[in-house]
Backbone as numpy.savetxt, mean C-alpha at the origin, in Angstrom:
# Nx Ny Nz CAx CAy CAz Cx Cy Cz
-17.31 -28.55 8.82 -18.15 -27.36 8.82 -17.26 -26.11 8.82
-17.48 -25.23 7.87 -16.67 -24.02 7.78 -17.11 -23.00 8.84
-16.25 -22.01 9.07 -16.58 -20.97 10.04 -17.78 -20.16 9.59
-17.89 -19.97 8.27 -19.06 -19.24 7.74 -20.35 -19.97 8.09
-20.34 -21.30 7.94 -21.53 -22.10 8.26 -21.85 -22.03 9.74
-20.82 -22.08 10.58 -21.04 -22.00 12.03 -21.68 -20.66 12.40
-21.14 -19.57 11.82 -21.71 -18.25 12.11 -23.13 -18.14 11.59
-23.42 -18.78 10.47 -24.78 -18.75 9.92 -25.75 -19.44 10.85
-25.32 -20.56 11.44 -26.17 -21.28 12.40 -26.46 -20.41 13.62
-25.43 -19.71 14.10 -25.63 -18.84 15.26 -26.54 -17.67 14.93
-26.39 -17.09 13.73 -27.26 -15.99 13.33 -28.71 -16.43 13.24
-28.94 -17.61 12.70 -30.31 -18.12 12.55 -30.97 -18.38 13.89
-30.17 -18.64 14.91 -30.73 -18.97 16.23 -30.54 -17.85 17.24
-30.16 -16.66 16.77 -29.90 -15.56 17.69 -31.16 -15.14 18.43
-32.27 -14.95 17.71 -33.51 -14.52 18.35 -34.01 -15.57 19.34
-33.83 -16.82 18.98 -34.22 -17.90 19.88 -33.43 -17.83 21.18
-32.14 -17.49 21.08 -31.30 -17.38 22.26 -31.70 -16.18 23.11
-32.04 -15.05 22.45 -32.41 -13.84 23.19 -33.71 -14.02 23.96
-34.63 -14.82 23.41 -35.93 -15.04 24.08 -35.84 -16.06 25.20
-34.79 -16.86 25.22 -34.68 -17.94 26.19 -34.35 -17.41 27.58
-34.71 -18.21 28.60 -34.37 -17.87 29.98 -32.88 -18.13 30.21
-32.43 -17.84 31.42 -31.02 -18.06 31.74 -30.65 -19.53 31.60
-31.53 -20.41 32.12 -31.27 -21.84 32.01 -31.34 -22.29 30.55
-32.28 -21.69 29.78 -32.40 -22.05 28.37 -31.16 -21.63 27.58
-30.62 -20.45 27.88 -29.40 -19.99 27.19 -28.22 -20.91 27.51
-28.14 -21.33 28.78 -27.05 -22.24 29.17 -27.16 -23.55 28.39
-28.37 -24.05 28.23 -28.58 -25.30 27.50 -28.22 -25.14 26.02
-28.63 -24.00 25.44 -28.30 -23.75 24.03 -26.80 -23.65 23.81
-26.11 -22.98 24.73 -24.66 -22.87 24.61 -23.99 -24.23 24.70
-24.50 -25.09 25.59 -23.95 -26.44 25.70 -24.12 -27.19 24.38
-25.30 -27.07 23.77 -25.57 -27.76 22.51 -24.69 -27.24 21.38
-24.56 -25.92 21.29 -23.79 -25.32 20.20 -22.29 -25.61 20.35
-21.81 -25.67 21.59 -20.40 -25.98 21.81 -20.05 -27.35 21.25
-20.95 -28.31 21.44 -20.71 -29.67 20.94 -20.96 -29.74 19.43
-22.07 -29.13 18.97 -22.45 -29.22 17.56 -21.46 -28.48 16.65
-21.06 -27.27 17.04 -20.24 -26.43 16.17 -18.75 -26.57 16.43
-18.38 -27.29 17.51 -16.97 -27.46 17.85 -16.29 -26.10 18.04
-17.00 -25.20 18.74 -16.46 -23.88 19.04 -16.33 -23.71 20.54
-15.40 -22.84 20.94 -15.25 -22.55 22.36 -16.45 -21.76 22.84
-16.85 -22.02 24.07 -18.03 -21.37 24.63 -17.91 -19.84 24.61
-16.73 -19.33 24.96 -16.52 -17.88 24.98 -16.61 -17.29 23.58
-16.14 -18.02 22.58 -16.20 -17.52 21.21 -17.65 -17.38 20.76
-18.49 -18.34 21.14 -19.91 -18.27 20.78 -20.57 -17.08 21.45
-20.26 -16.85 22.73 -20.86 -15.74 23.48 -20.44 -14.41 22.87
-19.14 -14.27 22.51 -18.68 -13.02 21.92 -19.34 -12.76 20.57
-19.49 -13.80 19.76 -20.11 -13.62 18.45 -21.58 -13.23 18.59
-22.30 -13.88 19.49 -23.72 -13.56 19.69 -23.87 -12.13 20.23
-22.94 -11.71 21.09 -23.02 -10.36 21.64 -22.81 -9.33 20.54
-21.84 -9.58 19.63 -21.61 -8.65 18.52 -22.83 -8.56 17.62
-23.45 -9.69 17.33 -24.65 -9.68 16.48 -25.80 -8.96 17.15
-25.92 -9.11 18.46 -26.97 -8.42 19.20 -26.76 -6.91 19.16
-25.51 -6.48 19.26 -25.20 -5.04 19.22 -25.48 -4.47 17.83
-25.25 -5.26 16.78 -25.55 -4.80 15.43 -27.06 -4.61 15.26
-27.83 -5.52 15.81 -29.29 -5.42 15.70 -29.79 -4.17 16.41
-29.21 -3.86 17.56 -29.64 -2.69 18.34 -29.02 -1.39 17.82
-28.09 -1.52 16.89 -27.43 -0.32 16.37 -26.44 0.29 17.32
-25.89 -0.51 18.23 -24.93 0.00 19.21 -23.54 -0.59 18.98
-23.30 -1.14 17.78 -21.98 -1.73 17.50 -20.92 -0.65 17.52
-19.77 -0.91 18.15 -18.71 0.10 18.19 -18.14 0.35 16.81
-17.77 1.59 16.56 -17.17 1.93 15.27 -15.71 1.55 15.22
-15.02 2.07 14.24 -13.60 1.79 14.06 -12.82 2.36 15.24
-11.94 1.53 15.80 -11.16 1.95 16.95 -10.08 2.95 16.54
-9.60 3.70 17.53 -8.53 4.65 17.28 -9.07 6.02 16.92
-8.17 6.98 16.83 -8.59 8.36 16.50 -9.09 8.47 15.08
-9.95 9.42 14.85 -10.49 9.65 13.51 -9.39 10.17 12.60
-9.37 9.64 11.37 -8.33 10.05 10.42 -8.52 11.51 10.06
-7.44 12.28 10.18 -7.53 13.72 9.93 -7.30 14.03 8.45
-6.38 13.34 7.85 -6.03 13.61 6.45 -6.68 12.55 5.56
-7.80 12.94 4.94 -8.56 12.00 4.13 -7.95 11.78 2.75
-8.69 11.05 1.90 -8.21 10.73 0.55 -7.91 11.97 -0.28
-8.70 13.05 -0.12 -8.48 14.25 -0.92 -7.13 14.88 -0.62
-6.72 14.85 0.65 -5.42 15.40 1.03 -4.29 14.52 0.49
-4.51 13.21 0.52 -3.51 12.28 0.00 -3.32 12.48 -1.51
-4.41 12.73 -2.23 -4.32 12.97 -3.67 -3.52 14.25 -3.94
-3.78 15.29 -3.17 -3.04 16.55 -3.34 -1.56 16.36 -3.05
-1.25 15.60 -2.00 0.16 15.34 -1.68 0.84 14.55 -2.79
0.15 13.56 -3.31 0.72 12.74 -4.39 1.00 13.61 -5.62
0.13 14.57 -5.88 0.33 15.47 -7.02 1.63 16.27 -6.85
1.85 16.81 -5.64 3.07 17.58 -5.39 4.30 16.68 -5.39
4.18 15.51 -4.82 5.30 14.57 -4.77 5.74 14.17 -6.18
4.77 13.90 -7.04 5.09 13.55 -8.42 5.70 14.75 -9.16
5.20 15.93 -8.87 5.70 17.14 -9.52 7.14 17.46 -9.07
7.48 17.06 -7.86 8.82 17.34 -7.32 9.84 16.28 -7.70
9.48 15.41 -8.63 10.35 14.28 -9.03 10.59 13.35 -7.85
9.53 13.15 -7.05 9.50 12.16 -5.97 10.54 12.46 -4.89
10.48 13.68 -4.37 11.36 14.06 -3.27 11.03 13.27 -2.00
12.00 13.16 -1.11 11.73 12.55 0.19 10.92 13.52 1.05
10.37 13.02 2.13 9.50 13.83 2.98 10.24 15.02 3.58
11.50 14.81 3.98 12.26 15.88 4.62 12.48 17.07 3.68
12.65 16.80 2.40 12.88 17.89 1.44 11.56 18.46 0.90
10.55 17.61 0.81 9.27 18.07 0.25 8.50 18.92 1.26
8.58 18.57 2.53 7.77 19.23 3.56 7.92 20.76 3.56
9.14 21.32 3.56 9.26 22.79 3.59 8.92 23.46 2.26
8.74 22.68 1.19 8.48 23.25 -0.12 7.00 23.22 -0.51
6.17 22.60 0.32 4.76 22.43 -0.04 4.08 23.78 -0.25
4.30 24.71 0.67 3.64 26.02 0.56 4.07 26.76 -0.70
5.34 26.62 -1.08 5.84 27.30 -2.28 5.24 26.67 -3.53
5.15 25.35 -3.55 4.51 24.68 -4.68 3.07 25.16 -4.85
2.33 25.18 -3.74 0.92 25.59 -3.79 0.80 27.04 -4.25
1.70 27.91 -3.77 1.64 29.32 -4.16 1.82 29.50 -5.67
2.79 28.80 -6.22 3.06 28.93 -7.65 1.93 28.32 -8.49
1.43 27.19 -8.05 0.33 26.54 -8.79 -0.93 27.40 -8.75
-1.19 28.03 -7.61 -2.34 28.94 -7.52 -2.15 30.15 -8.42
-0.95 30.67 -8.46 -0.66 31.82 -9.31 -0.93 31.51 -10.78
-0.61 30.29 -11.19 -0.78 29.88 -12.58 -2.12 29.18 -12.84
-3.04 29.26 -11.85 -4.37 28.64 -11.98 -4.28 27.15 -12.28
-3.37 26.45 -11.61 -3.20 25.02 -11.81 -3.43 24.24 -10.52
-3.99 24.90 -9.51 -4.28 24.23 -8.23 -5.79 24.15 -8.08
-6.33 22.93 -8.14 -7.78 22.74 -8.15 -8.33 22.17 -6.84
-7.51 22.07 -5.82 -7.95 21.46 -4.56 -8.64 22.49 -3.67
-9.56 22.03 -2.86 -10.36 22.90 -2.00 -9.48 23.55 -0.92
-10.02 24.62 -0.31 -9.26 25.37 0.70 -8.96 24.52 1.93
-9.95 23.72 2.37 -9.71 22.90 3.56 -8.67 21.81 3.28
-8.67 21.28 2.05 -7.66 20.29 1.68 -6.28 20.92 1.67
-6.17 22.12 1.12 -4.90 22.84 1.07 -4.40 23.16 2.48
-5.32 23.55 3.36 -4.94 23.87 4.74 -4.39 22.63 5.45
-5.08 21.50 5.31 -4.63 20.26 5.95 -3.31 19.79 5.36
-3.13 19.99 4.07 -1.87 19.61 3.43 -0.71 20.40 4.02
-0.95 21.69 4.29 0.10 22.51 4.88 0.38 22.17 6.33
-0.57 21.53 7.01 -0.40 21.17 8.42 0.19 19.78 8.60
0.39 19.06 7.53 0.94 17.70 7.61 2.35 17.72 8.21
2.60 16.79 9.12 3.94 16.67 9.69 4.83 15.84 8.76
6.12 15.89 9.00 7.05 15.11 8.18 6.78 13.61 8.33
6.42 13.20 9.54 6.14 11.78 9.77 4.95 11.30 8.96
3.88 12.11 8.92 2.71 11.74 8.15 3.03 11.70 6.66
3.80 12.67 6.19 4.19 12.69 4.77 5.03 11.47 4.45
5.91 11.07 5.37 6.73 9.87 5.17 5.84 8.64 4.97
4.83 8.51 5.81 3.93 7.36 5.71 3.22 7.33 4.36
2.73 8.50 3.92 2.03 8.56 2.63 2.98 8.24 1.48
4.20 8.80 1.50 5.16 8.56 0.42 5.56 7.09 0.39
5.67 6.47 1.56 6.00 5.04 1.61 4.93 4.22 0.89
3.68 4.62 1.06 2.60 3.91 0.36 2.64 4.20 -1.14
2.98 5.44 -1.51 3.10 5.75 -2.94 4.14 4.85 -3.59
5.28 4.70 -2.91 6.37 3.91 -3.48 6.00 2.43 -3.55
5.26 1.92 -2.55 4.87 0.51 -2.57 3.93 0.23 -3.73
3.04 1.18 -4.04 2.16 1.01 -5.20 2.96 1.01 -6.48
3.96 1.88 -6.57 4.81 1.92 -7.75 5.54 0.61 -7.96
6.02 0.00 -6.87 6.76 -1.25 -7.00 5.88 -2.36 -7.54
4.60 -2.38 -7.14 3.71 -3.42 -7.64 3.28 -3.17 -9.07
3.46 -1.93 -9.58 3.04 -1.62 -10.93 4.20 -1.57 -11.92
5.41 -1.88 -11.48 6.55 -1.81 -12.38 6.48 -2.91 -13.42
6.99 -2.61 -14.61 7.00 -3.56 -15.69 8.40 -4.15 -15.84
8.47 -5.41 -16.22 9.74 -6.05 -16.51 9.62 -6.82 -17.81
10.70 -6.80 -18.58 10.72 -7.53 -19.85 11.62 -8.75 -19.77
12.13 -9.05 -18.58 13.00 -10.20 -18.39 12.25 -11.31 -17.68
12.22 -12.49 -18.27 11.50 -13.60 -17.67 12.19 -14.02 -16.37
11.43 -14.40 -15.33 12.05 -14.79 -14.05 13.07 -15.91 -14.19
12.86 -16.85 -15.13 13.82 -17.94 -15.30 15.17 -17.42 -15.79
15.14 -16.35 -16.61 16.39 -15.76 -17.08 17.11 -15.06 -15.93
16.34 -14.35 -15.10 16.94 -13.65 -13.96 17.63 -14.64 -13.03
16.99 -15.80 -12.79 17.57 -16.79 -11.89 18.85 -17.40 -12.46
18.99 -17.42 -13.78 20.16 -18.04 -14.40 21.36 -17.10 -14.46
21.18 -15.81 -14.17 22.27 -14.83 -14.22 22.99 -14.81 -12.88
24.32 -15.06 -12.88 25.06 -14.99 -11.60 25.14 -13.54 -11.12
24.71 -13.31 -9.91 24.69 -11.96 -9.34 25.61 -11.91 -8.13
26.51 -10.93 -8.13 27.39 -10.73 -6.98 26.63 -9.99 -5.90
26.66 -10.53 -4.69 25.95 -9.91 -3.58 26.96 -9.41 -2.55
26.62 -8.33 -1.87 27.49 -7.78 -0.86 28.14 -6.49 -1.32
28.75 -5.76 -0.40 29.33 -4.45 -0.74 30.61 -4.58 -1.56
30.90 -3.56 -2.38 32.16 -3.47 -3.10 33.19 -2.86 -2.17
34.36 -3.51 -2.04 35.42 -3.01 -1.16 36.62 -2.60 -2.03
36.72 -1.32 -2.30 37.84 -0.75 -3.06 38.20 -1.57 -4.30
37.27 -1.76 -5.24 37.62 -2.53 -6.44 38.49 -1.71 -7.38
39.24 -2.38 -8.21 40.05 -1.70 -9.21 39.16 -1.26 -10.36
39.57 -0.24 -11.12 38.79 0.16 -12.30 38.65 -1.00 -13.27
37.49 -1.10 -13.86 37.22 -2.18 -14.80 36.16 -3.14 -14.30
35.80 -3.04 -13.01 34.72 -3.84 -12.46 33.47 -2.95 -12.36
32.41 -3.42 -12.94 31.21 -2.57 -12.95 29.93 -3.36 -12.89
28.84 -2.64 -12.98 27.50 -3.22 -12.96 26.80 -2.87 -14.27
26.09 -3.85 -14.83 25.40 -3.69 -16.10 23.92 -3.94 -15.89
23.12 -3.12 -16.51 21.67 -3.27 -16.38 21.01 -2.80 -17.67
19.85 -3.34 -17.93 19.06 -2.94 -19.10 17.78 -2.27 -18.62
17.49 -1.11 -19.16 16.30 -0.34 -18.78 15.40 -0.22 -20.00
14.11 -0.51 -19.80 13.15 -0.38 -20.89 12.38 0.92 -20.70
12.27 1.70 -21.75 11.55 2.99 -21.71 10.16 2.75 -22.30
9.29 2.19 -21.46 7.99 1.72 -21.95 6.82 2.56 -21.47
7.03 3.42 -20.48 5.88 4.16 -19.93 4.99 3.23 -19.13
3.69 3.25 -19.40 2.73 2.47 -18.63 2.36 1.15 -19.29
2.94 0.81 -20.45 2.55 -0.41 -21.13 3.76 -1.00 -21.86
3.75 -2.32 -22.03 4.80 -3.01 -22.76 4.37 -3.36 -24.18
3.27 -2.81 -24.63 2.77 -3.10 -25.97 3.50 -2.23 -27.01
3.77 -2.81 -28.20 4.37 -2.05 -29.29 5.88 -1.97 -29.21
6.46 -1.13 -30.07 7.91 -0.94 -30.11 8.33 0.05 -29.03
9.55 -0.15 -28.51 10.04 0.75 -27.46 11.56 0.73 -27.44
12.15 1.71 -26.80 13.60 1.83 -26.72 14.11 1.15 -25.45
15.30 0.59 -25.55 16.00 -0.02 -24.43 17.35 0.65 -24.27
17.79 0.82 -23.03 19.11 1.36 -22.75 19.91 0.34 -21.97
21.09 -0.01 -22.49 22.02 -0.87 -21.77 23.02 0.02 -21.04
23.04 -0.05 -19.72 23.86 0.84 -18.90 25.02 0.07 -18.26
26.20 0.68 -18.27 27.36 0.13 -17.57 27.93 1.21 -16.66
28.14 0.88 -15.39 28.70 1.82 -14.42 29.93 1.21 -13.78
31.07 1.87 -13.89 32.30 1.42 -13.26 32.25 1.75 -11.77
32.47 0.75 -10.92 32.30 0.94 -9.48 33.35 1.87 -8.91
34.60 1.72 -9.36 35.70 2.52 -8.77 35.65 3.97 -9.22
35.41 4.20 -10.50 35.49 5.57 -11.04 34.14 6.23 -11.24
33.05 5.45 -11.07 31.67 5.88 -11.34 31.47 6.32 -12.79
32.36 5.91 -13.67 32.23 6.20 -15.09 31.04 5.43 -15.64
30.24 6.10 -16.46 29.02 5.50 -16.98 29.02 5.53 -18.50
28.52 4.45 -19.08 28.37 4.38 -20.53 27.02 3.74 -20.83
26.28 4.33 -21.76 24.97 3.80 -22.12 24.84 3.63 -23.61
24.12 2.61 -24.01 23.85 2.35 -25.43 22.36 2.10 -25.60
21.76 2.77 -26.57 20.32 2.66 -26.76 20.03 1.87 -28.04
18.97 1.10 -28.00 18.56 0.35 -29.18 17.05 0.21 -29.18
16.50 -0.08 -30.35 15.06 -0.26 -30.51 14.73 -1.74 -30.35
13.83 -2.03 -29.39 13.42 -3.40 -29.09 14.61 -4.26 -28.67
14.44 -5.58 -28.73 15.48 -6.48 -28.26 16.04 -7.33 -29.40
16.27 -6.72 -30.54 16.79 -7.46 -31.67 18.25 -7.82 -31.52
18.97 -7.16 -30.62 20.39 -7.43 -30.45 20.69 -7.75 -28.97
């Protein structure tokens, strides 16, 4: 018997339990404990929650009410993207200047209360929001290399300790935007670890 089925049985018999006397409730709990293979306290807690929902006295979401809603998060994301994804420490003191310039050029469409809350955001709150922005970006990244190919490439792990010139890292970057459909440019990048010298070569698609 699944947990959903057990809860359904308790819901169907909730009114019967509420109408029963003290001795009747004790008997019902004994029966349900054996029938549903649930702990007695778990049954009591579930029935109490259902009773509170019926009476409209169920507790709301715990914790303080969220001050910065979705509209403020959207405004912050707009500025963060416009700033080339600055960290919270650098973006925080520049928010007012960004808003001032965007308002001057009639490019700020957010409400006054949203703008006020955005200006009151602490660095810690901005850090939390930016962390979520970056996590969404990581899940939306595109790759053109099959996982089996990645596993077959020997990768050196660990820090570089004073390597001689000539040892570097090579990577391929696809300039695809939001989709991998159609033709696109690829850049093969080489970076020398000791001298930080960089060389890049661009090509169309993966013909070479």
